[in-house]
JSON list of C-alpha atoms in Angstrom, two decimals:
[
{"chain": "A", "resi": 1, "resn": "MET", "atom": "CA", "xyz": [-42.21, -37.75, 154.36]},
{"chain": "A", "resi": 2, "resn": "ALA", "atom": "CA", "xyz": [-40.76, -38.91, 150.89]},
{"chain": "A", "resi": 3, "resn": "ARG", "atom": "CA", "xyz": [-39.46, -42.57, 151.42]},
{"chain": "A", "resi": 4, "resn": "SER", "atom": "CA", "xyz": [-35.92, -43.02, 150.71]},
{"chain": "A", "resi": 5, "resn": "THR", "atom": "CA", "xyz": [-35.86, -44.56, 146.86]},
{"chain": "A", "resi": 6, "resn": "ALA", "atom": "CA", "xyz": [-31.65, -45.28, 147.16]},
{"chain": "A", "resi": 7, "resn": "PRO", "atom": "CA", "xyz": [-30.96, -49.00, 146.14]},
{"chain": "A", "resi": 8, "resn": "GLU", "atom": "CA", "xyz": [-29.99, -51.45, 148.80]},
{"chain": "A", "resi": 9, "resn": "LYS", "atom": "CA", "xyz": [-26.60, -51.42, 149.03]},
{"chain": "A", "resi": 10, "resn": "ARG", "atom": "CA", "xyz": [-25.04, -54.85, 148.70]},
{"chain": "A", "resi": 11, "resn": "PRO", "atom": "CA", "xyz": [-22.31, -56.18, 150.69]},
{"chain": "A", "resi": 12, "resn": "GLY", "atom": "CA", "xyz": [-19.02, -56.20, 149.18]},
{"chain": "A", "resi": 13, "resn": "PHE", "atom": "CA", "xyz": [-16.56, -58.93, 148.06]},
{"chain": "A", "resi": 14, "resn": "PHE", "atom": "CA", "xyz": [-14.38, -59.25, 151.28]},
{"chain": "A", "resi": 15, "resn": "SER", "atom": "CA", "xyz": [-17.82, -59.29, 153.32]},
{"chain": "A", "resi": 16, "resn": "GLN", "atom": "CA", "xyz": [-19.11, -61.91, 151.45]},
{"chain": "A", "resi": 17, "resn": "LEU", "atom": "CA", "xyz": [-15.79, -64.10, 151.75]},
{"chain": "A", "resi": 18, "resn": "ARG", "atom": "CA", "xyz": [-16.26, -63.53, 155.43]},
{"chain": "A", "resi": 19, "resn": "THR", "atom": "CA", "xyz": [-19.60, -64.94, 155.46]},
{"chain": "A", "resi": 20, "resn": "LEU", "atom": "CA", "xyz": [-18.66, -67.96, 153.28]},
{"chain": "A", "resi": 21, "resn": "TYR", "atom": "CA", "xyz": [-15.63, -68.46, 155.46]},
{"chain": "A", "resi": 22, "resn": "THR", "atom": "CA", "xyz": [-17.47, -68.19, 158.76]},
{"chain": "A", "resi": 23, "resn": "PHE", "atom": "CA", "xyz": [-20.37, -70.81, 157.38]},
{"chain": "A", "resi": 24, "resn": "THR", "atom": "CA", "xyz": [-18.09, -73.43, 156.20]},
{"chain": "A", "resi": 25, "resn": "GLN", "atom": "CA", "xyz": [-15.70, -73.44, 159.33]},
{"chain": "A", "resi": 26, "resn": "LYS", "atom": "CA", "xyz": [-18.94, -74.23, 161.46]},
{"chain": "A", "resi": 27, "resn": "ALA", "atom": "CA", "xyz": [-19.18, -77.71, 159.59]},
{"chain": "A", "resi": 28, "resn": "PHE", "atom": "CA", "xyz": [-15.49, -78.03, 158.94]},
{"chain": "A", "resi": 29, "resn": "ARG", "atom": "CA", "xyz": [-13.73, -76.83, 161.88]},
{"chain": "A", "resi": 30, "resn": "TRP", "atom": "CA", "xyz": [-10.13, -78.01, 160.21]},
{"chain": "A", "resi": 31, "resn": "LEU", "atom": "CA", "xyz": [-10.84, -75.41, 157.58]},
{"chain": "A", "resi": 32, "resn": "PRO", "atom": "CA", "xyz": [-8.06, -72.84, 158.35]},
{"chain": "A", "resi": 33, "resn": "PHE", "atom": "CA", "xyz": [-5.53, -75.29, 158.45]},
{"chain": "A", "resi": 34, "resn": "MET", "atom": "CA", "xyz": [-6.48, -76.67, 155.33]},
{"chain": "A", "resi": 35, "resn": "LEU", "atom": "CA", "xyz": [-6.32, -73.22, 153.54]},
{"chain": "A", "resi": 36, "resn": "ALA", "atom": "CA", "xyz": [-3.22, -72.15, 155.41]},
{"chain": "A", "resi": 37, "resn": "GLY", "atom": "CA", "xyz": [-1.66, -75.47, 154.22]},
{"chain": "A", "resi": 38, "resn": "ILE", "atom": "CA", "xyz": [-2.81, -74.51, 150.13]},
{"chain": "A", "resi": 39, "resn": "VAL", "atom": "CA", "xyz": [-1.33, -71.09, 150.17]},
{"chain": "A", "resi": 40, "resn": "LEU", "atom": "CA", "xyz": [2.04, -72.31, 152.02]},
{"chain": "A", "resi": 41, "resn": "LEU", "atom": "CA", "xyz": [2.11, -74.89, 149.14]},
{"chain": "A", "resi": 42, "resn": "GLY", "atom": "CA", "xyz": [1.53, -72.80, 146.42]},
{"chain": "A", "resi": 43, "resn": "ILE", "atom": "CA", "xyz": [4.30, -70.91, 147.85]},
{"chain": "A", "resi": 44, "resn": "ALA", "atom": "CA", "xyz": [7.05, -73.19, 148.30]},
{"chain": "A", "resi": 45, "resn": "VAL", "atom": "CA", "xyz": [5.99, -74.68, 144.39]},
{"chain": "A", "resi": 46, "resn": "GLY", "atom": "CA", "xyz": [6.69, -71.19, 143.34]},
{"chain": "A", "resi": 47, "resn": "VAL", "atom": "CA", "xyz": [10.06, -70.84, 145.23]},
{"chain": "A", "resi": 48, "resn": "THR", "atom": "CA", "xyz": [11.03, -74.47, 144.11]},
{"chain": "A", "resi": 49, "resn": "VAL", "atom": "CA", "xyz": [10.54, -73.36, 140.36]},
{"chain": "A", "resi": 50, "resn": "GLY", "atom": "CA", "xyz": [12.32, -70.43, 140.43]},
{"chain": "A", "resi": 51, "resn": "LEU", "atom": "CA", "xyz": [15.22, -71.99, 141.97]},
{"chain": "A", "resi": 52, "resn": "LEU", "atom": "CA", "xyz": [15.31, -74.56, 139.51]},
{"chain": "A", "resi": 53, "resn": "ILE", "atom": "CA", "xyz": [15.25, -72.31, 136.75]},
{"chain": "A", "resi": 54, "resn": "PRO", "atom": "CA", "xyz": [18.31, -70.84, 136.00]},
{"chain": "A", "resi": 55, "resn": "PRO", "atom": "CA", "xyz": [19.35, -68.05, 136.46]},
{"chain": "A", "resi": 56, "resn": "ALA", "atom": "CA", "xyz": [18.66, -68.88, 139.82]},
{"chain": "A", "resi": 57, "resn": "ALA", "atom": "CA", "xyz": [18.96, -64.97, 140.83]},
{"chain": "A", "resi": 58, "resn": "ILE", "atom": "CA", "xyz": [17.22, -63.42, 143.80]},
{"chain": "A", "resi": 59, "resn": "TRP", "atom": "CA", "xyz": [14.68, -61.86, 142.03]},
{"chain": "A", "resi": 60, "resn": "SER", "atom": "CA", "xyz": [13.70, -64.92, 139.90]},
{"chain": "A", "resi": 61, "resn": "VAL", "atom": "CA", "xyz": [12.91, -66.59, 143.14]},
{"chain": "A", "resi": 62, "resn": "ILE", "atom": "CA", "xyz": [10.74, -63.24, 144.63]},
{"chain": "A", "resi": 63, "resn": "LEU", "atom": "CA", "xyz": [8.83, -63.25, 141.39]},
{"chain": "A", "resi": 64, "resn": "TRP", "atom": "CA", "xyz": [7.88, -67.17, 141.28]},
{"chain": "A", "resi": 65, "resn": "GLY", "atom": "CA", "xyz": [7.56, -66.91, 145.04]},
{"chain": "A", "resi": 66, "resn": "VAL", "atom": "CA", "xyz": [4.82, -64.12, 144.83]},
{"chain": "A", "resi": 67, "resn": "THR", "atom": "CA", "xyz": [3.24, -66.15, 141.58]},
{"chain": "A", "resi": 68, "resn": "GLY", "atom": "CA", "xyz": [2.94, -69.64, 143.64]},
{"chain": "A", "resi": 69, "resn": "LEU", "atom": "CA", "xyz": [1.01, -67.28, 146.41]},
{"chain": "A", "resi": 70, "resn": "MET", "atom": "CA", "xyz": [-1.00, -66.15, 144.20]},
{"chain": "A", "resi": 71, "resn": "LEU", "atom": "CA", "xyz": [-1.68, -69.52, 142.59]},
{"chain": "A", "resi": 72, "resn": "GLY", "atom": "CA", "xyz": [-2.33, -70.78, 146.25]},
{"chain": "A", "resi": 73, "resn": "VAL", "atom": "CA", "xyz": [-4.73, -68.14, 147.13]},
{"chain": "A", "resi": 74, "resn": "LEU", "atom": "CA", "xyz": [-6.98, -68.99, 143.97]},
{"chain": "A", "resi": 75, "resn": "GLY", "atom": "CA", "xyz": [-6.45, -72.90, 144.90]},
{"chain": "A", "resi": 76, "resn": "ALA", "atom": "CA", "xyz": [-7.73, -72.15, 148.54]},
{"chain": "A", "resi": 77, "resn": "LEU", "atom": "CA", "xyz": [-10.55, -70.00, 147.37]},
{"chain": "A", "resi": 78, "resn": "MET", "atom": "CA", "xyz": [-11.89, -72.68, 145.48]},
{"chain": "A", "resi": 79, "resn": "SER", "atom": "CA", "xyz": [-11.58, -75.29, 148.11]},
{"chain": "A", "resi": 80, "resn": "MET", "atom": "CA", "xyz": [-13.60, -73.58, 150.73]},
{"chain": "A", "resi": 81, "resn": "THR", "atom": "CA", "xyz": [-16.19, -72.94, 147.85]},
{"chain": "A", "resi": 82, "resn": "ARG", "atom": "CA", "xyz": [-16.49, -76.61, 147.10]},
{"chain": "A", "resi": 83, "resn": "LEU", "atom": "CA", "xyz": [-16.52, -77.16, 150.73]},
{"chain": "A", "resi": 84, "resn": "SER", "atom": "CA", "xyz": [-19.24, -74.44, 151.61]},
{"chain": "A", "resi": 85, "resn": "THR", "atom": "CA", "xyz": [-21.31, -76.41, 148.96]},
{"chain": "A", "resi": 86, "resn": "SER", "atom": "CA", "xyz": [-20.88, -79.57, 151.06]},
{"chain": "A", "resi": 87, "resn": "ALA", "atom": "CA", "xyz": [-21.57, -77.76, 154.17]},
{"chain": "A", "resi": 88, "resn": "MET", "atom": "CA", "xyz": [-24.68, -76.33, 152.91]},
{"chain": "A", "resi": 89, "resn": "TYR", "atom": "CA", "xyz": [-25.94, -79.85, 152.07]},
{"chain": "A", "resi": 90, "resn": "LYS", "atom": "CA", "xyz": [-24.81, -80.97, 155.46]},
{"chain": "A", "resi": 91, "resn": "LYS", "atom": "CA", "xyz": [-26.87, -78.63, 157.24]},
{"chain": "A", "resi": 92, "resn": "LEU", "atom": "CA", "xyz": [-29.77, -79.14, 154.78]},
{"chain": "A", "resi": 93, "resn": "ASP", "atom": "CA", "xyz": [-29.81, -82.81, 155.39]},
{"chain": "A", "resi": 94, "resn": "GLY", "atom": "CA", "xyz": [-33.12, -83.99, 157.22]},
{"chain": "A", "resi": 95, "resn": "MET", "atom": "CA", "xyz": [-34.62, -80.46, 156.90]},
{"chain": "A", "resi": 96, "resn": "PRO", "atom": "CA", "xyz": [-38.00, -79.91, 155.63]},
{"chain": "A", "resi": 97, "resn": "GLY", "atom": "CA", "xyz": [-38.22, -78.32, 152.53]},
{"chain": "A", "resi": 98, "resn": "ALA", "atom": "CA", "xyz": [-34.67, -78.77, 151.96]},
{"chain": "A", "resi": 99, "resn": "ALA", "atom": "CA", "xyz": [-35.37, -80.94, 148.39]},
{"chain": "A", "resi": 100, "resn": "GLY", "atom": "CA", "xyz": [-37.62, -77.67, 146.97]},
{"chain": "A", "resi": 101, "resn": "HIS", "atom": "CA", "xyz": [-34.54, -75.56, 148.08]},
{"chain": "A", "resi": 102, "resn": "VAL", "atom": "CA", "xyz": [-31.87, -77.77, 145.95]},
{"chain": "A", "resi": 103, "resn": "LEU", "atom": "CA", "xyz": [-33.87, -78.32, 143.29]},
{"chain": "A", "resi": 104, "resn": "SER", "atom": "CA", "xyz": [-34.66, -74.48, 142.64]},
{"chain": "A", "resi": 105, "resn": "THR", "atom": "CA", "xyz": [-30.94, -73.66, 143.22]},
{"chain": "A", "resi": 106, "resn": "SER", "atom": "CA", "xyz": [-28.95, -76.36, 141.96]},
{"chain": "A", "resi": 107, "resn": "LEU", "atom": "CA", "xyz": [-30.20, -77.79, 138.45]},
{"chain": "A", "resi": 108, "resn": "GLY", "atom": "CA", "xyz": [-29.33, -75.16, 135.92]},
{"chain": "A", "resi": 109, "resn": "ARG", "atom": "CA", "xyz": [-31.34, -73.81, 133.50]},
{"chain": "A", "resi": 110, "resn": "LYS", "atom": "CA", "xyz": [-31.88, -77.05, 131.79]},
{"chain": "A", "resi": 111, "resn": "TRP", "atom": "CA", "xyz": [-34.59, -78.15, 134.35]},
{"chain": "A", "resi": 112, "resn": "GLN", "atom": "CA", "xyz": [-37.52, -75.88, 135.82]},
{"chain": "A", "resi": 113, "resn": "ALA", "atom": "CA", "xyz": [-38.40, -76.44, 139.14]},
{"chain": "A", "resi": 114, "resn": "SER", "atom": "CA", "xyz": [-39.62, -74.29, 142.39]},
{"chain": "A", "resi": 115, "resn": "ASP", "atom": "CA", "xyz": [-39.08, -74.61, 145.98]},
{"chain": "A", "resi": 116, "resn": "MET", "atom": "CA", "xyz": [-42.58, -74.90, 146.90]},
{"chain": "A", "resi": 117, "resn": "PRO", "atom": "CA", "xyz": [-44.18, -78.63, 147.22]},
{"chain": "A", "resi": 118, "resn": "VAL", "atom": "CA", "xyz": [-46.56, -79.66, 144.67]},
{"chain": "A", "resi": 119, "resn": "GLY", "atom": "CA", "xyz": [-48.07, -81.92, 147.09]},
{"chain": "A", "resi": 120, "resn": "ILE", "atom": "CA", "xyz": [-47.82, -81.87, 151.12]},
{"chain": "A", "resi": 121, "resn": "ASN", "atom": "CA", "xyz": [-49.15, -83.93, 154.06]},
{"chain": "A", "resi": 122, "resn": "PRO", "atom": "CA", "xyz": [-50.06, -80.94, 156.28]},
{"chain": "A", "resi": 123, "resn": "LYS", "atom": "CA", "xyz": [-50.33, -82.81, 159.23]},
{"chain": "A", "resi": 124, "resn": "THR", "atom": "CA", "xyz": [-46.79, -85.02, 159.06]},
{"chain": "A", "resi": 125, "resn": "GLN", "atom": "CA", "xyz": [-44.91, -82.38, 156.59]},
{"chain": "A", "resi": 126, "resn": "GLU", "atom": "CA", "xyz": [-44.41, -84.99, 154.00]},
{"chain": "A", "resi": 127, "resn": "ALA", "atom": "CA", "xyz": [-43.93, -83.02, 150.80]},
{"chain": "A", "resi": 128, "resn": "VAL", "atom": "CA", "xyz": [-43.47, -84.00, 147.07]},
{"chain": "A", "resi": 129, "resn": "TYR", "atom": "CA", "xyz": [-41.83, -81.63, 144.59]},
{"chain": "A", "resi": 130, "resn": "ARG", "atom": "CA", "xyz": [-41.52, -81.67, 140.61]},
{"chain": "A", "resi": 131, "resn": "ALA", "atom": "CA", "xyz": [-39.08, -80.71, 138.14]},
{"chain": "A", "resi": 132, "resn": "ILE", "atom": "CA", "xyz": [-39.16, -80.80, 134.45]},
{"chain": "A", "resi": 133, "resn": "GLY", "atom": "CA", "xyz": [-36.24, -80.87, 132.06]},
{"chain": "A", "resi": 134, "resn": "ARG", "atom": "CA", "xyz": [-34.59, -82.75, 129.12]},
{"chain": "A", "resi": 135, "resn": "GLY", "atom": "CA", "xyz": [-34.80, -86.16, 131.15]},
{"chain": "A", "resi": 136, "resn": "GLY", "atom": "CA", "xyz": [-38.39, -86.14, 131.42]},
{"chain": "A", "resi": 137, "resn": "VAL", "atom": "CA", "xyz": [-40.58, -85.17, 134.69]},
{"chain": "A", "resi": 138, "resn": "VAL", "atom": "CA", "xyz": [-38.91, -85.97, 138.38]},
{"chain": "A", "resi": 139, "resn": "ILE", "atom": "CA", "xyz": [-40.89, -86.37, 141.26]},
{"chain": "A", "resi": 140, "resn": "VAL", "atom": "CA", "xyz": [-39.26, -86.32, 144.57]},
{"chain": "A", "resi": 141, "resn": "GLY", "atom": "CA", "xyz": [-40.56, -87.29, 147.66]},
{"chain": "A", "resi": 142, "resn": "GLU", "atom": "CA", "xyz": [-39.23, -85.93, 151.23]},
{"chain": "A", "resi": 143, "resn": "GLY", "atom": "CA", "xyz": [-40.06, -87.36, 154.57]},
{"chain": "A", "resi": 144, "resn": "THR", "atom": "CA", "xyz": [-41.49, -91.17, 155.43]},
{"chain": "A", "resi": 145, "resn": "ARG", "atom": "CA", "xyz": [-41.37, -93.31, 152.70]},
{"chain": "A", "resi": 146, "resn": "GLY", "atom": "CA", "xyz": [-44.68, -95.05, 153.43]},
{"chain": "A", "resi": 147, "resn": "ARG", "atom": "CA", "xyz": [-46.83, -91.95, 154.04]},
{"chain": "A", "resi": 148, "resn": "LEU", "atom": "CA", "xyz": [-45.50, -90.33, 150.42]},
{"chain": "A", "resi": 149, "resn": "THR", "atom": "CA", "xyz": [-47.04, -93.28, 148.71]},
{"chain": "A", "resi": 150, "resn": "ARG", "atom": "CA", "xyz": [-50.19, -91.31, 147.97]},
{"chain": "A", "resi": 151, "resn": "LEU", "atom": "CA", "xyz": [-48.74, -87.92, 147.24]},
{"chain": "A", "resi": 152, "resn": "VAL", "atom": "CA", "xyz": [-45.98, -89.39, 144.65]},
{"chain": "A", "resi": 153, "resn": "ASN", "atom": "CA", "xyz": [-48.93, -91.69, 143.34]},
{"chain": "A", "resi": 154, "resn": "ASP", "atom": "CA", "xyz": [-51.19, -88.40, 142.70]},
{"chain": "A", "resi": 155, "resn": "GLU", "atom": "CA", "xyz": [-48.80, -86.65, 141.51]},
{"chain": "A", "resi": 156, "resn": "ARG", "atom": "CA", "xyz": [-47.70, -89.23, 138.96]},
{"chain": "A", "resi": 157, "resn": "MET", "atom": "CA", "xyz": [-51.12, -89.27, 137.60]},
{"chain": "A", "resi": 158, "resn": "LYS", "atom": "CA", "xyz": [-51.60, -86.11, 137.41]},
{"chain": "A", "resi": 159, "resn": "VAL", "atom": "CA", "xyz": [-48.92, -85.85, 135.16]},
{"chain": "A", "resi": 160, "resn": "GLN", "atom": "CA", "xyz": [-49.36, -88.77, 133.02]},
{"chain": "A", "resi": 161, "resn": "ARG", "atom": "CA", "xyz": [-52.82, -86.95, 132.16]},
{"chain": "A", "resi": 162, "resn": "VAL", "atom": "CA", "xyz": [-51.24, -84.20, 130.41]},
{"chain": "A", "resi": 163, "resn": "ALA", "atom": "CA", "xyz": [-47.91, -85.60, 129.62]},
{"chain": "A", "resi": 164, "resn": "SER", "atom": "CA", "xyz": [-48.41, -89.08, 128.24]},
{"chain": "A", "resi": 165, "resn": "GLY", "atom": "CA", "xyz": [-45.29, -90.61, 126.78]},
{"chain": "A", "resi": 166, "resn": "VAL", "atom": "CA", "xyz": [-43.11, -88.90, 128.66]},
{"chain": "A", "resi": 167, "resn": "PRO", "atom": "CA", "xyz": [-40.71, -90.46, 131.12]},
{"chain": "A", "resi": 168, "resn": "ILE", "atom": "CA", "xyz": [-41.44, -89.66, 134.74]},
{"chain": "A", "resi": 169, "resn": "HIS", "atom": "CA", "xyz": [-38.78, -90.47, 137.21]},
{"chain": "A", "resi": 170, "resn": "VAL", "atom": "CA", "xyz": [-39.24, -90.46, 140.84]},
{"chain": "A", "resi": 171, "resn": "PHE", "atom": "CA", "xyz": [-36.52, -90.22, 143.75]},
{"chain": "A", "resi": 172, "resn": "TYR", "atom": "CA", "xyz": [-36.80, -90.29, 147.63]},
{"chain": "A", "resi": 173, "resn": "ILE", "atom": "CA", "xyz": [-34.67, -88.38, 149.63]},
{"chain": "A", "resi": 174, "resn": "GLY", "atom": "CA", "xyz": [-33.13, -90.56, 152.68]},
{"chain": "A", "resi": 175, "resn": "HIS", "atom": "CA", "xyz": [-29.89, -92.77, 153.08]},
{"chain": "A", "resi": 176, "resn": "GLY", "atom": "CA", "xyz": [-31.73, -95.81, 152.45]},
{"chain": "A", "resi": 177, "resn": "SER", "atom": "CA", "xyz": [-30.80, -98.28, 149.71]},
{"chain": "A", "resi": 178, "resn": "ASP", "atom": "CA", "xyz": [-32.65, -97.13, 147.37]},
{"chain": "A", "resi": 179, "resn": "GLU", "atom": "CA", "xyz": [-33.01, -93.63, 148.32]},
{"chain": "A", "resi": 180, "resn": "VAL", "atom": "CA", "xyz": [-31.20, -90.49, 147.32]},
{"chain": "A", "resi": 181, "resn": "PRO", "atom": "CA", "xyz": [-29.29, -88.22, 150.17]},
{"chain": "A", "resi": 182, "resn": "ILE", "atom": "CA", "xyz": [-29.87, -84.64, 149.65]},
{"chain": "A", "resi": 183, "resn": "ALA", "atom": "CA", "xyz": [-26.37, -83.62, 148.37]},
{"chain": "A", "resi": 184, "resn": "LYS", "atom": "CA", "xyz": [-26.66, -86.30, 145.41]},
{"chain": "A", "resi": 185, "resn": "LEU", "atom": "CA", "xyz": [-30.06, -85.31, 144.25]},
{"chain": "A", "resi": 186, "resn": "PRO", "atom": "CA", "xyz": [-28.68, -82.67, 141.69]},
{"chain": "A", "resi": 187, "resn": "GLY", "atom": "CA", "xyz": [-26.00, -85.04, 140.00]},
{"chain": "A", "resi": 188, "resn": "ALA", "atom": "CA", "xyz": [-28.73, -87.84, 140.00]},
{"chain": "A", "resi": 189, "resn": "ILE", "atom": "CA", "xyz": [-31.12, -85.67, 138.20]},
{"chain": "A", "resi": 190, "resn": "LYS", "atom": "CA", "xyz": [-28.71, -84.08, 136.08]},
{"chain": "A", "resi": 191, "resn": "SER", "atom": "CA", "xyz": [-27.32, -87.46, 134.69]},
{"chain": "A", "resi": 192, "resn": "LEU", "atom": "CA", "xyz": [-30.80, -89.01, 133.23]},
{"chain": "A", "resi": 193, "resn": "PRO", "atom": "CA", "xyz": [-30.34, -89.59, 129.87]},
{"chain": "A", "resi": 194, "resn": "LYS", "atom": "CA", "xyz": [-31.98, -86.91, 127.11]},
{"chain": "A", "resi": 195, "resn": "ALA", "atom": "CA", "xyz": [-35.51, -88.17, 126.33]},
{"chain": "A", "resi": 196, "resn": "ILE", "atom": "CA", "xyz": [-37.71, -84.93, 125.05]},
{"chain": "A", "resi": 197, "resn": "ASP", "atom": "CA", "xyz": [-36.25, -82.03, 123.20]},
{"chain": "A", "resi": 198, "resn": "ARG", "atom": "CA", "xyz": [-36.90, -78.41, 124.10]},
{"chain": "A", "resi": 199, "resn": "THR", "atom": "CA", "xyz": [-40.22, -77.64, 122.23]},
{"chain": "A", "resi": 200, "resn": "THR", "atom": "CA", "xyz": [-42.02, -80.83, 124.31]},
{"chain": "A", "resi": 201, "resn": "MET", "atom": "CA", "xyz": [-40.28, -79.83, 127.68]},
{"chain": "A", "resi": 202, "resn": "ALA", "atom": "CA", "xyz": [-41.67, -76.26, 126.92]},
{"chain": "A", "resi": 203, "resn": "ALA", "atom": "CA", "xyz": [-45.09, -77.97, 126.17]},
{"chain": "A", "resi": 204, "resn": "VAL", "atom": "CA", "xyz": [-45.11, -80.03, 129.14]},
{"chain": "A", "resi": 205, "resn": "ILE", "atom": "CA", "xyz": [-44.30, -77.15, 131.34]},
{"chain": "A", "resi": 206, "resn": "LYS", "atom": "CA", "xyz": [-47.57, -75.42, 130.30]},
{"chain": "A", "resi": 207, "resn": "ARG", "atom": "CA", "xyz": [-49.42, -78.31, 130.35]},
{"chain": "A", "resi": 208, "resn": "VAL", "atom": "CA", "xyz": [-48.47, -79.79, 133.93]},
{"chain": "A", "resi": 209, "resn": "ASP", "atom": "CA", "xyz": [-48.59, -75.75, 135.26]},
{"chain": "A", "resi": 210, "resn": "SER", "atom": "CA", "xyz": [-51.98, -75.45, 133.36]},
{"chain": "A", "resi": 211, "resn": "VAL", "atom": "CA", "xyz": [-53.39, -78.79, 135.66]},
{"chain": "A", "resi": 212, "resn": "SER", "atom": "CA", "xyz": [-52.03, -77.29, 138.93]},
{"chain": "A", "resi": 213, "resn": "GLN", "atom": "CA", "xyz": [-53.39, -73.75, 138.43]},
{"chain": "A", "resi": 214, "resn": "THR", "atom": "CA", "xyz": [-56.82, -75.37, 138.01]},
{"chain": "A", "resi": 215, "resn": "LEU", "atom": "CA", "xyz": [-56.46, -77.81, 140.92]},
{"chain": "A", "resi": 216, "resn": "ALA", "atom": "CA", "xyz": [-55.00, -75.19, 143.44]},
{"chain": "A", "resi": 217, "resn": "SER", "atom": "CA", "xyz": [-58.46, -72.68, 141.99]},
{"chain": "A", "resi": 218, "resn": "LEU", "atom": "CA", "xyz": [-61.17, -75.30, 142.83]},
{"chain": "A", "resi": 219, "resn": "PRO", "atom": "CA", "xyz": [-63.45, -74.46, 145.75]},
{"chain": "A", "resi": 220, "resn": "ILE", "atom": "CA", "xyz": [-63.13, -76.02, 149.13]},
{"chain": "A", "resi": 221, "resn": "PRO", "atom": "CA", "xyz": [-66.76, -77.38, 149.72]},
{"chain": "A", "resi": 222, "resn": "LYS", "atom": "CA", "xyz": [-68.54, -76.03, 152.45]},
{"chain": "A", "resi": 223, "resn": "GLY", "atom": "CA", "xyz": [-68.21, -77.40, 155.90]},
{"chain": "A", "resi": 224, "resn": "ILE", "atom": "CA", "xyz": [-64.65, -78.29, 155.40]},
{"chain": "A", "resi": 225, "resn": "ASP", "atom": "CA", "xyz": [-61.72, -76.92, 157.61]},
{"chain": "A", "resi": 226, "resn": "PRO", "atom": "CA", "xyz": [-58.63, -77.19, 155.48]},
{"chain": "A", "resi": 227, "resn": "THR", "atom": "CA", "xyz": [-56.90, -76.66, 158.57]},
{"chain": "A", "resi": 228, "resn": "ARG", "atom": "CA", "xyz": [-58.53, -79.73, 160.29]},
{"chain": "A", "resi": 229, "resn": "ALA", "atom": "CA", "xyz": [-58.69, -81.81, 157.22]},
{"chain": "A", "resi": 230, "resn": "ARG", "atom": "CA", "xyz": [-57.10, -85.21, 157.64]},
{"chain": "A", "resi": 231, "resn": "ALA", "atom": "CA", "xyz": [-53.87, -85.98, 156.12]},
{"chain": "A", "resi": 232, "resn": "PRO", "atom": "CA", "xyz": [-54.40, -88.95, 153.52]},
{"chain": "A", "resi": 233, "resn": "ARG", "atom": "CA", "xyz": [-53.51, -92.20, 155.00]},
{"chain": "A", "resi": 234, "resn": "PRO", "atom": "CA", "xyz": [-50.77, -94.52, 153.22]},
{"chain": "A", "resi": 235, "resn": "ARG", "atom": "CA", "xyz": [-52.09, -97.40, 151.15]}
]
């Protein structure tokens, strides 16, 4: 029997809006009160403008009230969208793989990154991620700081071998004095000063990817079980 080739139906606007509201409301219980307040404030502003602008006719007040309602709804949607982003970061904070998700979705087209780590400790789940952009190369460590030392240093040396002179920045995810919270990671990376042009950036991406693919394709020596390999000890 032939399989159906009909394209998968995507959820509609209101379905997506309901999903977004449900997700955000779980993190911020006061969300419905805030949204209602923004809408009512918009209506109040519209009615006030209608009463102040002559002639203060009933039809003018109604039109301005409807305008205020539309502005209030727009303001509520914008506020909920911003809160949904905060809710996402709040949910991701402390989860393995959170750095990869943020790097691959929140940096925009000026940076290239993957949600897959470039280095990982299979025993403790510490992971290192990489992003390349106009600001240079960014290495992000996720996990316990002490156990990340070797992974970060290995990735730094690998990049330095093929991209000499390109700035390398290291960020550690966390809430310590010299760490970056997951919610502030995109802003911290985007604020880096431009250090290379587009041509150099493309060349660095190609070189680093080439080295990564070469290392990934190296054969594993006989007698070593990768599932039982010891995790590298911190220096």
